[in-house]
mmCIF file of C-alpha atoms in Angstrom:
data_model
loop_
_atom_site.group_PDB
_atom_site.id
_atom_site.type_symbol
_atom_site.label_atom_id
_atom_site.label_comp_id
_atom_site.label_asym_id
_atom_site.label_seq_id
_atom_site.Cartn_x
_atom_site.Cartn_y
_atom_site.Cartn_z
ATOM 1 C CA UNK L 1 -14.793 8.666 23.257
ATOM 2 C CA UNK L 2 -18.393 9.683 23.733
ATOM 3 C CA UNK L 3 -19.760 12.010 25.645
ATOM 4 C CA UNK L 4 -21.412 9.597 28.029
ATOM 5 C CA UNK L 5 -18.439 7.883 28.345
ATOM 6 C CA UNK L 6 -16.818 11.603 30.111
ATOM 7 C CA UNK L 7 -19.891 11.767 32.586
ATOM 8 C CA UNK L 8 -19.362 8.272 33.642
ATOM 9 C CA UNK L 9 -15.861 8.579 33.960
ATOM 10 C CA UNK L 10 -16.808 12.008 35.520
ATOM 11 C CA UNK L 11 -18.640 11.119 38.129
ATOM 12 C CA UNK L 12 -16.621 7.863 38.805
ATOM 13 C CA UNK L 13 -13.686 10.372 40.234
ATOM 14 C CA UNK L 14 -16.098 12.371 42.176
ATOM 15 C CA UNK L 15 -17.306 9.889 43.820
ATOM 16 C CA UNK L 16 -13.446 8.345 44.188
ATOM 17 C CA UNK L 17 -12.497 11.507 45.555
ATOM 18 C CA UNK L 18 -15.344 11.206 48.088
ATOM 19 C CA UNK L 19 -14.532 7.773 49.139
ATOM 20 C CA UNK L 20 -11.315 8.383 49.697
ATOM 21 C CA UNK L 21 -11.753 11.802 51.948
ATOM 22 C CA UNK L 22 -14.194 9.723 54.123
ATOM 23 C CA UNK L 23 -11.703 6.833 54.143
ATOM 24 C CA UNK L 24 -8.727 8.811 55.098
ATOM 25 C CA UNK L 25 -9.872 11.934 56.965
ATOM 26 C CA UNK L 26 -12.044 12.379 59.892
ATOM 27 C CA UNK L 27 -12.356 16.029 59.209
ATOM 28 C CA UNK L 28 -13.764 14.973 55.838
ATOM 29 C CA UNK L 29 -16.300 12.851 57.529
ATOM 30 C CA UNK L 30 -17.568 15.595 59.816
ATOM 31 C CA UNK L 31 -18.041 17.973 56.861
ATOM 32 C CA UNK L 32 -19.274 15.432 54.542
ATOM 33 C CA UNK L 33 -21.998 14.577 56.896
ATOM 34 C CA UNK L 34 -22.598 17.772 57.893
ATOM 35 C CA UNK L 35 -23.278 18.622 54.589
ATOM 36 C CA UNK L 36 -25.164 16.052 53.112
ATOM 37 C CA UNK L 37 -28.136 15.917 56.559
ATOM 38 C CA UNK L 38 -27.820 19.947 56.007
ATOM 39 C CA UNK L 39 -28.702 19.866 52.159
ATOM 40 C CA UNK L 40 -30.903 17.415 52.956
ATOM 41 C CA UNK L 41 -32.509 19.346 55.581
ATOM 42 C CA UNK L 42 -32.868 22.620 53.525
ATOM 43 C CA UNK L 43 -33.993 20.495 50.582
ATOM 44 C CA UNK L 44 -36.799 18.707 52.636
ATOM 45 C CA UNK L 45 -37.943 22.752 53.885
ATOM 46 C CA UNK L 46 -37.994 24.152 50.162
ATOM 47 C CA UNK L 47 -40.292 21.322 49.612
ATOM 48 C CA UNK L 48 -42.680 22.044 52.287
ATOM 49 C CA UNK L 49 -42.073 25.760 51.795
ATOM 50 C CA UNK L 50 -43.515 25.075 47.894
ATOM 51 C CA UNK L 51 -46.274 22.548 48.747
ATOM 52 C CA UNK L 52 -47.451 25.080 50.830
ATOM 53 C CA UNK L 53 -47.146 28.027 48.273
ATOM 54 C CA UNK L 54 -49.057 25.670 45.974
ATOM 55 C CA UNK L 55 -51.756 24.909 48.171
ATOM 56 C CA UNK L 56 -52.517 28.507 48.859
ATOM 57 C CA UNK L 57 -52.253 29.255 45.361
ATOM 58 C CA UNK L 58 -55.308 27.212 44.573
ATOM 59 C CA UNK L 59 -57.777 28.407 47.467
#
Protein backbone atom coordinates (compact mmCIF):
# COMPACT_ATOMS: atom_id res chain seq x y z
CA UNK A 1 0.00 0.00 0.00
CA UNK A 2 1.33 3.53 -0.08
CA UNK A 3 2.68 5.39 2.30
CA UNK A 4 -0.21 7.80 2.55
CA UNK A 5 -2.40 5.15 2.74
CA UNK A 6 -0.36 4.12 6.53
CA UNK A 7 -0.81 7.83 7.78
CA UNK A 8 -4.41 7.78 7.00
CA UNK A 9 -4.97 4.57 8.37
CA UNK A 10 -2.59 5.90 11.14
CA UNK A 11 -4.25 8.52 12.30
CA UNK A 12 -7.75 6.92 11.74
CA UNK A 13 -6.84 4.57 14.99
CA UNK A 14 -5.59 7.44 16.93
CA UNK A 15 -8.27 9.19 16.67
CA UNK A 16 -10.51 5.71 17.23
CA UNK A 17 -8.63 5.19 20.23
CA UNK A 18 -9.55 8.73 21.35
CA UNK A 19 -13.15 8.40 20.67
CA UNK A 20 -13.51 5.54 22.32
CA UNK A 21 -11.57 6.61 25.78
CA UNK A 22 -13.92 9.69 25.82
CA UNK A 23 -16.88 7.42 25.03
CA UNK A 24 -16.21 4.88 27.64
CA UNK A 25 -14.20 6.51 30.45
CA UNK A 26 -14.80 9.52 32.46
CA UNK A 27 -11.28 9.49 33.69
CA UNK A 28 -10.31 9.72 30.02
CA UNK A 29 -12.46 12.73 29.62
CA UNK A 30 -10.95 14.62 32.54
CA UNK A 31 -7.41 14.02 31.22
CA UNK A 32 -8.25 14.47 27.70
CA UNK A 33 -9.58 17.85 28.43
CA UNK A 34 -7.20 18.66 30.71
CA UNK A 35 -4.77 18.18 28.27
CA UNK A 36 -5.91 19.53 25.24
CA UNK A 37 -7.10 23.49 27.16
CA UNK A 38 -3.44 22.90 28.86
CA UNK A 39 -1.50 22.45 25.45
CA UNK A 40 -3.56 24.86 24.24
CA UNK A 41 -2.85 27.20 26.93
CA UNK A 42 1.01 26.77 26.83
CA UNK A 43 0.80 26.90 23.04
CA UNK A 44 -1.17 30.27 23.03
CA UNK A 45 1.92 31.67 25.81
CA UNK A 46 4.90 30.44 23.48
CA UNK A 47 3.18 32.49 20.95
CA UNK A 48 2.98 35.62 22.85
CA UNK A 49 6.29 34.79 24.52
CA UNK A 50 7.83 34.86 20.60
CA UNK A 51 5.79 37.81 19.24
CA UNK A 52 7.19 39.55 21.91
CA UNK A 53 10.88 38.34 21.43
CA UNK A 54 10.32 39.43 17.82
CA UNK A 55 9.14 42.73 18.48
CA UNK A 56 12.04 43.58 20.68
CA UNK A 57 14.30 42.15 18.29
CA UNK A 58 13.51 44.82 15.76
CA UNK A 59 13.63 48.08 18.06
Amino acid sequence: MDKRIHTLIFIFVIYLIIALTMVFSTTGQKMLTMMLFGGGGALILLIFYFIWQQSRVKE
